[in-house]
PDB file of C-alpha atoms in Angstrom:
ATOM      1  CA  MET A 291      20.400 -18.745  54.196  1.00  0.00           C
ATOM      2  CA  GLU A 292      21.733 -15.693  55.877  1.00  0.00           C
ATOM      3  CA  LYS A 293      24.203 -17.912  58.166  1.00  0.00           C
ATOM      4  CA  LYS A 294      25.689 -19.245  55.148  1.00  0.00           C
ATOM      5  CA  ILE A 295      26.052 -16.110  53.456  1.00  0.00           C
ATOM      6  CA  ALA A 296      27.666 -14.899  56.960  1.00  0.00           C
ATOM      7  CA  LYS A 297      30.038 -18.147  56.679  1.00  0.00           C
ATOM      8  CA  GLU A 298      31.312 -17.333  53.362  1.00  0.00           C
ATOM      9  CA  LEU A 299      32.050 -13.560  53.859  1.00  0.00           C
ATOM     10  CA  THR A 300      34.706 -14.952  56.479  1.00  0.00           C
ATOM     11  CA  ARG A 301      36.729 -17.189  53.817  1.00  0.00           C
ATOM     12  CA  TYR A 302      35.803 -14.365  50.284  1.00  0.00           C
ATOM     13  CA  GLN A 303      36.218 -10.916  49.714  1.00  0.00           C
ATOM     14  CA  TYR A 304      32.895 -10.509  48.274  1.00  0.00           C
ATOM     15  CA  VAL A 305      29.728 -12.097  48.151  1.00  0.00           C
ATOM     16  CA  LYS A 306      26.847 -12.198  46.017  1.00  0.00           C
ATOM     17  CA  THR A 307      23.158 -10.721  47.873  1.00  0.00           C
ATOM     18  CA  ARG A 308      19.899 -10.593  46.556  1.00  0.00           C
ATOM     19  CA  ASN A 309      16.338 -10.647  48.053  1.00  0.00           C
ATOM     20  CA  ILE A 310      17.810 -11.772  51.615  1.00  0.00           C
ATOM     21  CA  ASP A 311      16.391 -10.761  55.298  1.00  0.00           C
ATOM     22  CA  GLU A 312      19.390  -8.384  56.100  1.00  0.00           C
ATOM     23  CA  ARG A 313      19.052  -7.988  59.682  1.00  0.00           C
ATOM     24  CA  MET A 314      19.057 -11.772  60.087  1.00  0.00           C
ATOM     25  CA  PHE A 315      22.762 -11.880  58.195  1.00  0.00           C
ATOM     26  CA  ILE A 316      23.849  -9.434  60.571  1.00  0.00           C
ATOM     27  CA  PHE A 317      22.725 -11.030  63.343  1.00  0.00           C
ATOM     28  CA  ASN A 318      25.053 -14.119  62.240  1.00  0.00           C
ATOM     29  CA  ARG A 319      27.444 -11.632  60.528  1.00  0.00           C
ATOM     30  CA  ILE A 320      28.228 -10.520  64.122  1.00  0.00           C
ATOM     31  CA  GLY A 321      28.466 -13.697  66.061  1.00  0.00           C
ATOM     32  CA  ILE A 322      31.025 -15.038  62.745  1.00  0.00           C
ATOM     33  CA  GLU A 323      32.769 -11.765  62.232  1.00  0.00           C
ATOM     34  CA  LYS A 324      36.575 -11.425  63.504  1.00  0.00           C
ATOM     35  CA  SER A 325      37.055  -8.392  62.612  1.00  0.00           C
ATOM     36  CA  LYS A 326      39.376  -5.825  65.369  1.00  0.00           C
ATOM     37  CA  ALA A 327      37.300  -2.505  64.046  1.00  0.00           C
ATOM     38  CA  ASN A 328      37.823   0.379  66.112  1.00  0.00           C
ATOM     39  CA  VAL A 329      34.509   2.335  64.505  1.00  0.00           C
ATOM     40  CA  LEU A 330      31.423   1.255  64.159  1.00  0.00           C
ATOM     41  CA  ILE A 331      28.847   3.183  61.877  1.00  0.00           C
ATOM     42  CA  THR A 332      24.972   2.485  61.940  1.00  0.00           C
ATOM     43  CA  GLY A 333      22.359   3.856  59.226  1.00  0.00           C
ATOM     44  CA  SER A 334      20.401   2.853  55.968  1.00  0.00           C
ATOM     45  CA  SER A 335      21.588   1.801  52.570  1.00  0.00           C
ATOM     46  CA  ARG A 336      21.961   5.091  52.039  1.00  0.00           C
ATOM     47  CA  ILE A 337      25.613   4.836  54.062  1.00  0.00           C
ATOM     48  CA  MET A 338      26.316   1.686  52.426  1.00  0.00           C
ATOM     49  CA  GLN A 339      29.177   3.072  50.228  1.00  0.00           C
ATOM     50  CA  VAL A 340      30.785   4.092  53.189  1.00  0.00           C
ATOM     51  CA  GLY A 341      33.615   1.532  53.268  1.00  0.00           C
ATOM     52  CA  SER A 342      37.674   1.038  53.721  1.00  0.00           C
ATOM     53  CA  GLN A 343      37.863   2.619  49.588  1.00  0.00           C
ATOM     54  CA  ASN A 344      36.772   5.785  51.439  1.00  0.00           C
ATOM     55  CA  LEU A 345      37.823   5.845  54.951  1.00  0.00           C
ATOM     56  CA  HIS A 346      41.328   4.254  54.078  1.00  0.00           C
ATOM     57  CA  LYS A 347      40.667   2.096  57.147  1.00  0.00           C
ATOM     58  CA  ASP A 348      39.779  -1.250  58.386  1.00  0.00           C
ATOM     59  CA  VAL A 349      35.738  -1.083  57.753  1.00  0.00           C
ATOM     60  CA  LEU A 350      33.051  -3.593  58.987  1.00  0.00           C
ATOM     61  CA  ASN A 351      29.779  -2.062  57.508  1.00  0.00           C
ATOM     62  CA  LEU A 352      26.789  -3.541  59.196  1.00  0.00           C
ATOM     63  CA  SER A 353      24.121  -1.692  57.560  1.00  0.00           C
ATOM     64  CA  VAL A 354      20.415  -2.806  56.283  1.00  0.00           C
ATOM     65  CA  SER A 355      18.083  -1.742  53.711  1.00  0.00           C
ATOM     66  CA  GLY A 356      14.981   0.869  55.423  1.00  0.00           C
ATOM     67  CA  ALA A 357      17.042   1.114  58.715  1.00  0.00           C
ATOM     68  CA  SER A 358      14.955   2.410  61.507  1.00  0.00           C
ATOM     69  CA  LEU A 359      15.810   3.929  64.841  1.00  0.00           C
ATOM     70  CA  GLU A 360      14.745   0.325  65.987  1.00  0.00           C
ATOM     71  CA  ASP A 361      17.492  -1.280  63.913  1.00  0.00           C
ATOM     72  CA  ILE A 362      20.174   1.008  65.177  1.00  0.00           C
ATOM     73  CA  VAL A 363      19.286   0.403  68.871  1.00  0.00           C
ATOM     74  CA  THR A 364      19.408  -3.223  67.918  1.00  0.00           C
ATOM     75  CA  ILE A 365      22.545  -3.192  65.554  1.00  0.00           C
ATOM     76  CA  LEU A 366      24.975  -1.310  67.771  1.00  0.00           C
ATOM     77  CA  ASP A 367      24.125  -3.210  70.931  1.00  0.00           C
ATOM     78  CA  LEU A 368      24.499  -6.770  69.116  1.00  0.00           C
ATOM     79  CA  GLY A 369      27.821  -5.306  67.451  1.00  0.00           C
ATOM     80  CA  LEU A 370      29.003  -3.789  70.636  1.00  0.00           C
ATOM     81  CA  ALA A 371      28.834  -6.962  72.639  1.00  0.00           C
ATOM     82  CA  GLN A 372      31.461  -8.493  69.779  1.00  0.00           C
ATOM     83  CA  PHE A 373      33.306  -5.648  68.884  1.00  0.00           C
ATOM     84  CA  ASN A 374      34.981  -2.691  71.045  1.00  0.00           C
ATOM     85  CA  PRO A 375      35.295   0.446  68.360  1.00  0.00           C
ATOM     86  CA  LYS A 376      36.356   3.967  69.472  1.00  0.00           C
ATOM     87  CA  GLN A 377      33.871   5.620  66.934  1.00  0.00           C
ATOM     88  CA  ILE A 378      30.635   5.156  66.442  1.00  0.00           C
ATOM     89  CA  ILE A 379      29.459   6.868  62.736  1.00  0.00           C
ATOM     90  CA  ILE A 380      24.851   7.230  63.167  1.00  0.00           C
ATOM     91  CA  GLY A 381      23.430   7.510  59.629  1.00  0.00           C
ATOM     92  CA  CYS A 382      20.551  10.059  60.635  1.00  0.00           C
ATOM     93  CA  ASP A 383      18.004   9.780  57.564  1.00  0.00           C
ATOM     94  CA  PRO A 384      14.513  11.948  57.908  1.00  0.00           C
ATOM     95  CA  TRP A 385      12.375   9.488  58.957  1.00  0.00           C
ATOM     96  CA  LEU A 386      13.975   8.457  62.349  1.00  0.00           C
ATOM     97  CA  PHE A 387      11.599  10.274  64.019  1.00  0.00           C
ATOM     98  CA  ASN A 388       8.759  10.076  61.863  1.00  0.00           C
ATOM     99  CA  GLU A 389       6.530   7.129  63.885  1.00  0.00           C
ATOM    100  CA  LEU A 390       4.601   6.490  60.542  1.00  0.00           C
ATOM    101  CA  SER A 391       7.469   5.279  58.498  1.00  0.00           C
ATOM    102  CA  GLY A 392       6.059   2.322  57.746  1.00  0.00           C
ATOM    103  CA  GLN A 393       9.316   0.632  58.528  1.00  0.00           C
ATOM    104  CA  LYS A 394       8.897  -2.767  60.347  1.00  0.00           C
ATOM    105  CA  ARG A 395      11.718  -5.176  58.659  1.00  0.00           C
ATOM    106  CA  TRP A 396      13.302  -4.414  62.789  1.00  0.00           C
ATOM    107  CA  THR A 397      10.979  -6.947  64.017  1.00  0.00           C
ATOM    108  CA  SER A 398      12.889  -9.885  62.779  1.00  0.00           C
ATOM    109  CA  LEU A 399      15.143  -8.832  65.544  1.00  0.00           C
ATOM    110  CA  GLU A 400      12.443  -7.784  67.830  1.00  0.00           C
ATOM    111  CA  ALA A 401      13.474  -9.733  70.861  1.00  0.00           C
ATOM    112  CA  HIS A 402      16.537  -8.276  70.440  1.00  0.00           C
ATOM    113  CA  TYR A 403      15.404  -4.984  70.355  1.00  0.00           C
ATOM    114  CA  VAL A 404      13.797  -5.793  73.386  1.00  0.00           C
ATOM    115  CA  LYS A 405      16.458  -6.046  75.718  1.00  0.00           C
ATOM    116  CA  ALA A 406      18.693  -3.074  73.959  1.00  0.00           C
ATOM    117  CA  VAL A 407      16.263   0.107  74.255  1.00  0.00           C
ATOM    118  CA  LYS A 408      15.672  -1.375  78.106  1.00  0.00           C
ATOM    119  CA  LYS A 409      19.323  -0.871  78.840  1.00  0.00           C
ATOM    120  CA  LEU A 410      18.540   2.824  77.060  1.00  0.00           C
ATOM    121  CA  GLY A 411      16.250   3.297  80.455  1.00  0.00           C
ATOM    122  CA  VAL A 412      13.110   2.416  77.839  1.00  0.00           C
ATOM    123  CA  MET A 413      10.117   0.803  78.311  1.00  0.00           C
ATOM    124  CA  PRO A 414       9.483  -0.841  74.702  1.00  0.00           C
ATOM    125  CA  PRO A 415       5.466  -0.547  73.699  1.00  0.00           C
ATOM    126  CA  ILE A 416       3.610  -3.087  74.014  1.00  0.00           C
ATOM    127  CA  ALA A 417       3.211  -4.860  70.729  1.00  0.00           C
ATOM    128  CA  ASN A 418       0.388  -5.781  68.817  1.00  0.00           C
ATOM    129  CA  PRO A 419       1.271 -10.027  68.553  1.00  0.00           C
ATOM    130  CA  LYS A 420      -1.620 -10.023  65.700  1.00  0.00           C
ATOM    131  CA  ALA A 421       0.042  -7.702  63.584  1.00  0.00           C
ATOM    132  CA  SER A 422       3.185  -8.642  63.952  1.00  0.00           C
ATOM    133  CA  ASN A 423       2.825 -12.345  63.699  1.00  0.00           C
ATOM    134  CA  ASN A 424       0.409 -11.244  60.422  1.00  0.00           C
ATOM    135  CA  TYR A 425       3.528  -9.055  58.719  1.00  0.00           C
ATOM    136  CA  LYS A 426       6.118 -12.144  59.915  1.00  0.00           C
ATOM    137  CA  MET A 427       3.945 -14.462  57.924  1.00  0.00           C
ATOM    138  CA  LEU A 428       3.369 -12.811  55.168  1.00  0.00           C
ATOM    139  CA  MET A 429       7.604 -11.922  55.018  1.00  0.00           C
ATOM    140  CA  SER A 430       8.104 -15.805  55.841  1.00  0.00           C
ATOM    141  CA  ILE A 431       6.094 -16.668  52.709  1.00  0.00           C
ATOM    142  CA  ASP A 432       7.599 -14.338  50.120  1.00  0.00           C
ATOM    143  CA  TYR A 433      10.735 -15.245  51.966  1.00  0.00           C
ATOM    144  CA  ALA A 434      11.119 -18.292  51.521  1.00  0.00           C
ATOM    145  CA  VAL A 435       9.922 -18.433  47.958  1.00  0.00           C
ATOM    146  CA  GLU A 436      12.386 -15.695  47.324  1.00  0.00           C
ATOM    147  CA  SER A 437      15.043 -17.469  48.698  1.00  0.00           C
ATOM    148  CA  MET A 438      14.332 -21.040  46.748  1.00  0.00           C
ATOM    149  CA  ARG A 439      14.828 -18.527  43.671  1.00  0.00           C
ATOM    150  CA  TYR A 440      17.957 -17.335  44.927  1.00  0.00           C
ATOM    151  CA  LEU A 441      20.068 -20.203  45.909  1.00  0.00           C
ATOM    152  CA  ALA A 442      19.359 -21.685  42.443  1.00  0.00           C
ATOM    153  CA  SER A 443      20.255 -19.127  40.335  1.00  0.00           C
ATOM    154  CA  LEU A 444      23.390 -18.688  42.301  1.00  0.00           C
ATOM    155  CA  ASN A 445      24.355 -22.210  41.775  1.00  0.00           C
ATOM    156  CA  LYS A 446      25.338 -22.666  45.294  1.00  0.00           C
ATOM    157  CA  ASP A 447      28.565 -20.102  44.187  1.00  0.00           C
ATOM    158  CA  LEU A 448      28.163 -17.197  46.574  1.00  0.00           C
ATOM    159  CA  GLY A 449      31.248 -16.410  47.381  1.00  0.00           C
ATOM    160  CA  LEU A 450      33.969 -14.534  45.334  1.00  0.00           C
ATOM    161  CA  ASN A 451      37.692 -12.782  45.433  1.00  0.00           C
ATOM    162  CA  ASP A 452      36.937 -10.341  42.121  1.00  0.00           C
ATOM    163  CA  GLY A 453      34.951  -7.486  42.686  1.00  0.00           C
ATOM    164  CA  THR A 454      33.930  -6.935  39.472  1.00  0.00           C
ATOM    165  CA  PRO A 455      30.275  -5.895  39.656  1.00  0.00           C
ATOM    166  CA  LEU A 456      27.875  -8.834  37.892  1.00  0.00           C
ATOM    167  CA  ASP A 457      25.076  -7.439  36.031  1.00  0.00           C
ATOM    168  CA  ASP A 458      21.622  -8.110  38.278  1.00  0.00           C
ATOM    169  CA  VAL A 459      23.155  -9.416  41.127  1.00  0.00           C
ATOM    170  CA  ASN A 460      24.774  -7.352  44.202  1.00  0.00           C
ATOM    171  CA  LEU A 461      28.239  -7.661  45.830  1.00  0.00           C
ATOM    172  CA  ILE A 462      28.578  -7.428  49.644  1.00  0.00           C
ATOM    173  CA  LYS A 463      32.624  -6.514  50.316  1.00  0.00           C
ATOM    174  CA  ARG A 464      34.247  -8.203  53.258  1.00  0.00           C
ATOM    175  CA  ASP A 465      33.801  -4.721  54.824  1.00  0.00           C
ATOM    176  CA  GLY A 466      30.231  -4.667  54.429  1.00  0.00           C
ATOM    177  CA  SER A 467      30.207  -1.928  51.994  1.00  0.00           C
ATOM    178  CA  MET A 468      27.930  -2.424  48.649  1.00  0.00           C
ATOM    179  CA  ILE A 469      28.646  -2.796  44.975  1.00  0.00           C
ATOM    180  CA  TYR A 470      25.936  -2.311  43.044  1.00  0.00           C
ATOM    181  CA  ASN A 471      24.816  -4.188  40.068  1.00  0.00           C
ATOM    182  CA  ASN A 472      25.336  -3.086  36.453  1.00  0.00           C
ATOM    183  CA  VAL A 473      21.959  -2.747  35.834  1.00  0.00           C
ATOM    184  CA  TYR A 474      21.063  -0.429  38.931  1.00  0.00           C
ATOM    185  CA  ALA A 475      24.691   1.200  38.611  1.00  0.00           C
ATOM    186  CA  ASN A 476      24.042   2.820  35.345  1.00  0.00           C
ATOM    187  CA  GLN A 477      20.551   3.574  35.306  1.00  0.00           C
ATOM    188  CA  SER A 478      20.057   7.277  33.223  1.00  0.00           C
ATOM    189  CA  GLN A 479      19.784  10.613  34.615  1.00  0.00           C
ATOM    190  CA  PHE A 480      16.423  10.059  33.047  1.00  0.00           C
ATOM    191  CA  GLU A 481      15.628   7.313  34.982  1.00  0.00           C
ATOM    192  CA  ILE A 482      17.317   8.879  38.262  1.00  0.00           C
ATOM    193  CA  ILE A 483      14.421  11.703  37.957  1.00  0.00           C
ATOM    194  CA  GLU A 484      11.712   9.774  38.179  1.00  0.00           C
ATOM    195  CA  SER A 485      12.682   8.133  40.647  1.00  0.00           C
ATOM    196  CA  ALA A 486      12.891  10.927  42.525  1.00  0.00           C
ATOM    197  CA  LYS A 487       8.932  10.937  42.873  1.00  0.00           C
ATOM    198  CA  ASN A 488       9.156   7.776  44.969  1.00  0.00           C
ATOM    199  CA  TRP A 489      12.218   8.630  46.726  1.00  0.00           C
ATOM    200  CA  SER A 490      10.788  11.957  47.935  1.00  0.00           C
ATOM    201  CA  LYS A 491       7.568  10.213  49.596  1.00  0.00           C
ATOM    202  CA  TYR A 492       9.972   7.047  51.102  1.00  0.00           C
ATOM    203  CA  SER A 493       9.150   6.430  54.836  1.00  0.00           C
ATOM    204  CA  LEU A 494       8.072  10.519  55.381  1.00  0.00           C
ATOM    205  CA  ASN A 495       4.539  10.081  53.717  1.00  0.00           C
ATOM    206  CA  PRO A 496       2.661  10.601  55.829  1.00  0.00           C
ATOM    207  CA  TYR A 497       4.725  11.643  58.448  1.00  0.00           C
ATOM    208  CA  SER A 498       3.850  12.513  62.532  1.00  0.00           C
ATOM    209  CA  TYR A 499       7.116  13.511  64.096  1.00  0.00           C
ATOM    210  CA  SER A 500       7.377  10.961  67.491  1.00  0.00           C
ATOM    211  CA  PRO A 501       8.902  12.715  70.674  1.00  0.00           C
ATOM    212  CA  VAL A 502       9.269   9.193  71.950  1.00  0.00           C
ATOM    213  CA  LEU A 503      11.336   7.839  69.073  1.00  0.00           C
ATOM    214  CA  MET A 504      13.481  11.259  69.980  1.00  0.00           C
ATOM    215  CA  ASP A 505      13.789  10.257  73.343  1.00  0.00           C
ATOM    216  CA  VAL A 506      15.334   6.943  72.609  1.00  0.00           C
ATOM    217  CA  PHE A 507      17.743   8.392  70.317  1.00  0.00           C
ATOM    218  CA  SER A 508      18.621  11.203  72.701  1.00  0.00           C
ATOM    219  CA  ARG A 509      18.964   8.543  75.607  1.00  0.00           C
ATOM    220  CA  LEU A 510      21.097   6.303  72.782  1.00  0.00           C
ATOM    221  CA  ILE A 511      24.058   9.155  72.063  1.00  0.00           C
ATOM    222  CA  ASP A 512      23.822   9.913  76.134  1.00  0.00           C
ATOM    223  CA  TYR A 513      24.902   5.915  76.374  1.00  0.00           C
ATOM    224  CA  TYR A 514      28.068   5.433  74.393  1.00  0.00           C
ATOM    225  CA  ARG A 515      29.096   9.279  74.097  1.00  0.00           C
ATOM    226  CA  LYS A 516      30.498   8.216  77.827  1.00  0.00           C
ATOM    227  CA  ASP A 517      33.048   5.419  76.185  1.00  0.00           C
ATOM    228  CA  ARG A 518      33.459   6.547  72.500  1.00  0.00           C
ATOM    229  CA  GLU A 519      33.276   9.474  70.172  1.00  0.00           C
ATOM    230  CA  ILE A 520      29.917   9.679  68.284  1.00  0.00           C
ATOM    231  CA  ILE A 521      29.807  11.066  64.758  1.00  0.00           C
ATOM    232  CA  LEU A 522      25.759  11.634  63.452  1.00  0.00           C
ATOM    233  CA  LEU A 523      26.112  11.712  59.236  1.00  0.00           C
ATOM    234  CA  LEU A 524      23.297  13.416  57.203  1.00  0.00           C
ATOM    235  CA  THR A 525      23.454  11.511  53.540  1.00  0.00           C
ATOM    236  CA  PRO A 526      22.580  13.737  50.773  1.00  0.00           C
ATOM    237  CA  TYR A 527      19.358  13.015  48.315  1.00  0.00           C
ATOM    238  CA  HIS A 528      19.639  13.737  44.567  1.00  0.00           C
ATOM    239  CA  GLU A 529      19.160  17.169  43.610  1.00  0.00           C
ATOM    240  CA  SER A 530      15.606  16.204  42.316  1.00  0.00           C
ATOM    241  CA  THR A 531      14.920  14.206  44.634  1.00  0.00           C
ATOM    242  CA  TYR A 532      15.709  17.213  47.425  1.00  0.00           C
ATOM    243  CA  GLN A 533      13.594  19.510  45.502  1.00  0.00           C
ATOM    244  CA  ARG A 534      10.669  17.750  45.850  1.00  0.00           C
ATOM    245  CA  LEU A 535      11.225  17.446  49.680  1.00  0.00           C
ATOM    246  CA  LEU A 536      11.060  21.192  49.924  1.00  0.00           C
ATOM    247  CA  LYS A 537       7.716  21.029  48.238  1.00  0.00           C
ATOM    248  CA  GLY A 538       6.280  18.219  50.119  1.00  0.00           C
ATOM    249  CA  ASN A 539       4.594  17.616  53.541  1.00  0.00           C
ATOM    250  CA  VAL A 540       7.818  17.005  55.186  1.00  0.00           C
ATOM    251  CA  ASP A 541       9.912  20.085  56.159  1.00  0.00           C
ATOM    252  CA  ILE A 542      13.306  18.899  55.741  1.00  0.00           C
ATOM    253  CA  VAL A 543      15.418  21.776  56.473  1.00  0.00           C
ATOM    254  CA  SER A 544      13.543  21.667  60.282  1.00  0.00           C
ATOM    255  CA  ILE A 545      14.607  17.420  60.422  1.00  0.00           C
ATOM    256  CA  GLU A 546      18.263  18.593  59.621  1.00  0.00           C
ATOM    257  CA  LYS A 547      18.040  21.162  61.944  1.00  0.00           C
ATOM    258  CA  GLN A 548      16.727  19.178  64.407  1.00  0.00           C
ATOM    259  CA  PHE A 549      20.231  16.705  64.288  1.00  0.00           C
ATOM    260  CA  ILE A 550      22.016  19.608  64.165  1.00  0.00           C
ATOM    261  CA  SER A 551      20.782  20.983  67.443  1.00  0.00           C
ATOM    262  CA  ILE A 552      21.383  17.540  69.095  1.00  0.00           C
ATOM    263  CA  ALA A 553      24.702  16.927  67.703  1.00  0.00           C
ATOM    264  CA  LYS A 554      25.518  20.596  69.473  1.00  0.00           C
ATOM    265  CA  GLU A 555      23.603  19.575  72.300  1.00  0.00           C
ATOM    266  CA  LYS A 556      25.307  16.366  73.079  1.00  0.00           C
ATOM    267  CA  GLY A 557      28.670  17.600  72.065  1.00  0.00           C
ATOM    268  CA  VAL A 558      29.407  15.031  69.018  1.00  0.00           C
ATOM    269  CA  THR A 559      30.257  15.729  65.351  1.00  0.00           C
ATOM    270  CA  LEU A 560      27.937  15.678  62.349  1.00  0.00           C
ATOM    271  CA  VAL A 561      28.961  15.465  58.537  1.00  0.00           C
ATOM    272  CA  GLY A 562      27.024  15.993  55.782  1.00  0.00           C
ATOM    273  CA  SER A 563      23.285  17.413  54.264  1.00  0.00           C
ATOM    274  CA  TYR A 564      20.673  16.223  52.967  1.00  0.00           C
ATOM    275  CA  ASN A 565      20.928  19.492  50.602  1.00  0.00           C
ATOM    276  CA  PRO A 566      23.790  17.770  48.171  1.00  0.00           C
ATOM    277  CA  LYS A 567      24.653  21.440  46.836  1.00  0.00           C
ATOM    278  CA  LYS A 568      26.121  21.600  50.730  1.00  0.00           C
ATOM    279  CA  THR A 569      27.921  18.300  50.507  1.00  0.00           C
ATOM    280  CA  SER A 570      29.598  19.388  46.410  1.00  0.00           C
ATOM    281  CA  CYS A 571      27.718  16.328  44.916  1.00  0.00           C
ATOM    282  CA  THR A 572      26.207  16.408  41.589  1.00  0.00           C
ATOM    283  CA  PRO A 573      23.370  14.850  39.931  1.00  0.00           C
ATOM    284  CA  TYR A 574      25.658  12.771  38.358  1.00  0.00           C
ATOM    285  CA  GLU A 575      26.644  11.075  41.666  1.00  0.00           C
ATOM    286  CA  PHE A 576      23.783   9.868  42.666  1.00  0.00           C
ATOM    287  CA  PHE A 577      23.001   5.856  41.894  1.00  0.00           C
ATOM    288  CA  ASP A 578      18.959   7.188  41.847  1.00  0.00           C
ATOM    289  CA  GLY A 579      17.264   9.402  43.917  1.00  0.00           C
ATOM    290  CA  ALA A 580      18.255   8.776  47.283  1.00  0.00           C
ATOM    291  CA  HIS A 581      21.664   6.777  47.050  1.00  0.00           C
ATOM    292  CA  PRO A 582      24.504   8.406  46.350  1.00  0.00           C
ATOM    293  CA  LYS A 583      27.922   7.235  44.945  1.00  0.00           C
ATOM    294  CA  ASP A 584      31.116   6.297  46.858  1.00  0.00           C
ATOM    295  CA  SER A 585      32.312   9.463  45.070  1.00  0.00           C
ATOM    296  CA  CYS A 586      29.524  12.003  47.269  1.00  0.00           C
ATOM    297  CA  MET A 587      30.575   9.889  50.276  1.00  0.00           C
ATOM    298  CA  GLN A 588      33.837  10.532  49.842  1.00  0.00           C
ATOM    299  CA  LYS A 589      33.234  14.185  49.949  1.00  0.00           C
ATOM    300  CA  ILE A 590      31.453  13.973  53.214  1.00  0.00           C
ATOM    301  CA  VAL A 591      33.630  11.317  54.968  1.00  0.00           C
ATOM    302  CA  LYS A 592      37.026  13.503  54.174  1.00  0.00           C
ATOM    303  CA  GLU A 593      35.793  16.051  56.781  1.00  0.00           C
ATOM    304  CA  LEU A 594      36.535  13.021  59.331  1.00  0.00           C
ATOM    305  CA  ASN A 595      39.906  12.967  60.841  1.00  0.00           C
ATOM    306  CA  VAL A 596      39.588   9.025  61.747  1.00  0.00           C
ATOM    307  CA  VAL A 597      42.118   7.588  64.157  1.00  0.00           C
ATOM    308  CA  GLY A 598      41.622   3.468  64.202  1.00  0.00           C
ATOM    309  CA  GLU A 599      39.541   1.309  62.261  1.00  0.00           C
ATOM    310  CA  ILE A 600      35.611   1.393  60.998  1.00  0.00           C
ATOM    311  CA  VAL A 601      32.485  -0.189  61.405  1.00  0.00           C
ATOM    312  CA  VAL A 602      29.306   0.553  59.482  1.00  0.00           C
ATOM    313  CA  SER A 603      25.109  -1.016  59.985  1.00  0.00           C
ATOM    314  CA  GLY A 604      22.405   1.298  58.312  1.00  0.00           C
ATOM    315  CA  ASN A 605      20.319   0.651  55.087  1.00  0.00           C
ATOM    316  CA  LEU A 606      17.179   1.514  52.509  1.00  0.00           C
TER     317      LEU A 606
END
């Protein structure tokens, strides 16, 4: 299914999407896409609103939901084998160095991750085959059922040239950015504030800092900054979520300072903040407790004097 959707996006400006394996979609898209993008951005769904509409460039967004560091390493390696960007923008979510984040979706491309991380001079940890296979088996069963329902519900009309938001199906734009469905995009502030309870814990509770993941990230920056400009982007949370994070089990301020310190040490640019007040994003500029709207991301990316075209990858 992912390959079919990737092909449709080469023929249409938009494609319908729901319950797909985003990693396999990105893998297929990289192999099919003929874009001449000059910038690559990696991160989670929290950066999916970055596109040509706010960067005013030819953008290719390769984001995936719940992106872990493994996803970023893998997608950058795959993407740079196909594209030749001058700039790389990395969405830096606060769970990137959390060894207990619970993110396992990257295992869809595990073999590619092993090859990619070795290029950074890191030997990947020996995986637990039983645990990995059990996870993939579980995912494959649920995924197969959802895929059949999904394809049937769309009546095979996946591609569109009209970007009008739909009621219950998201649209992926040709540049890879996301147009959310009306039900999700039009939640009330009450619903958004209620969602903060869960988003403040997402991949952060429990939390255990991993020096190994930090080392991989550091090597990743060093590996690519020799030939390309690297930009680190911190996506803000809704004010209600951020206040909960300040009172939670994770020192969100210290995590932000870690990324600021890395940027200074490596001589790379950092924009944005987890704190919405620092980015001037209001509570009404969020889809939920963790995903900013286009207007909020516009305030952040306007700091960038981007030259050339842009590519993006990441997601929750």
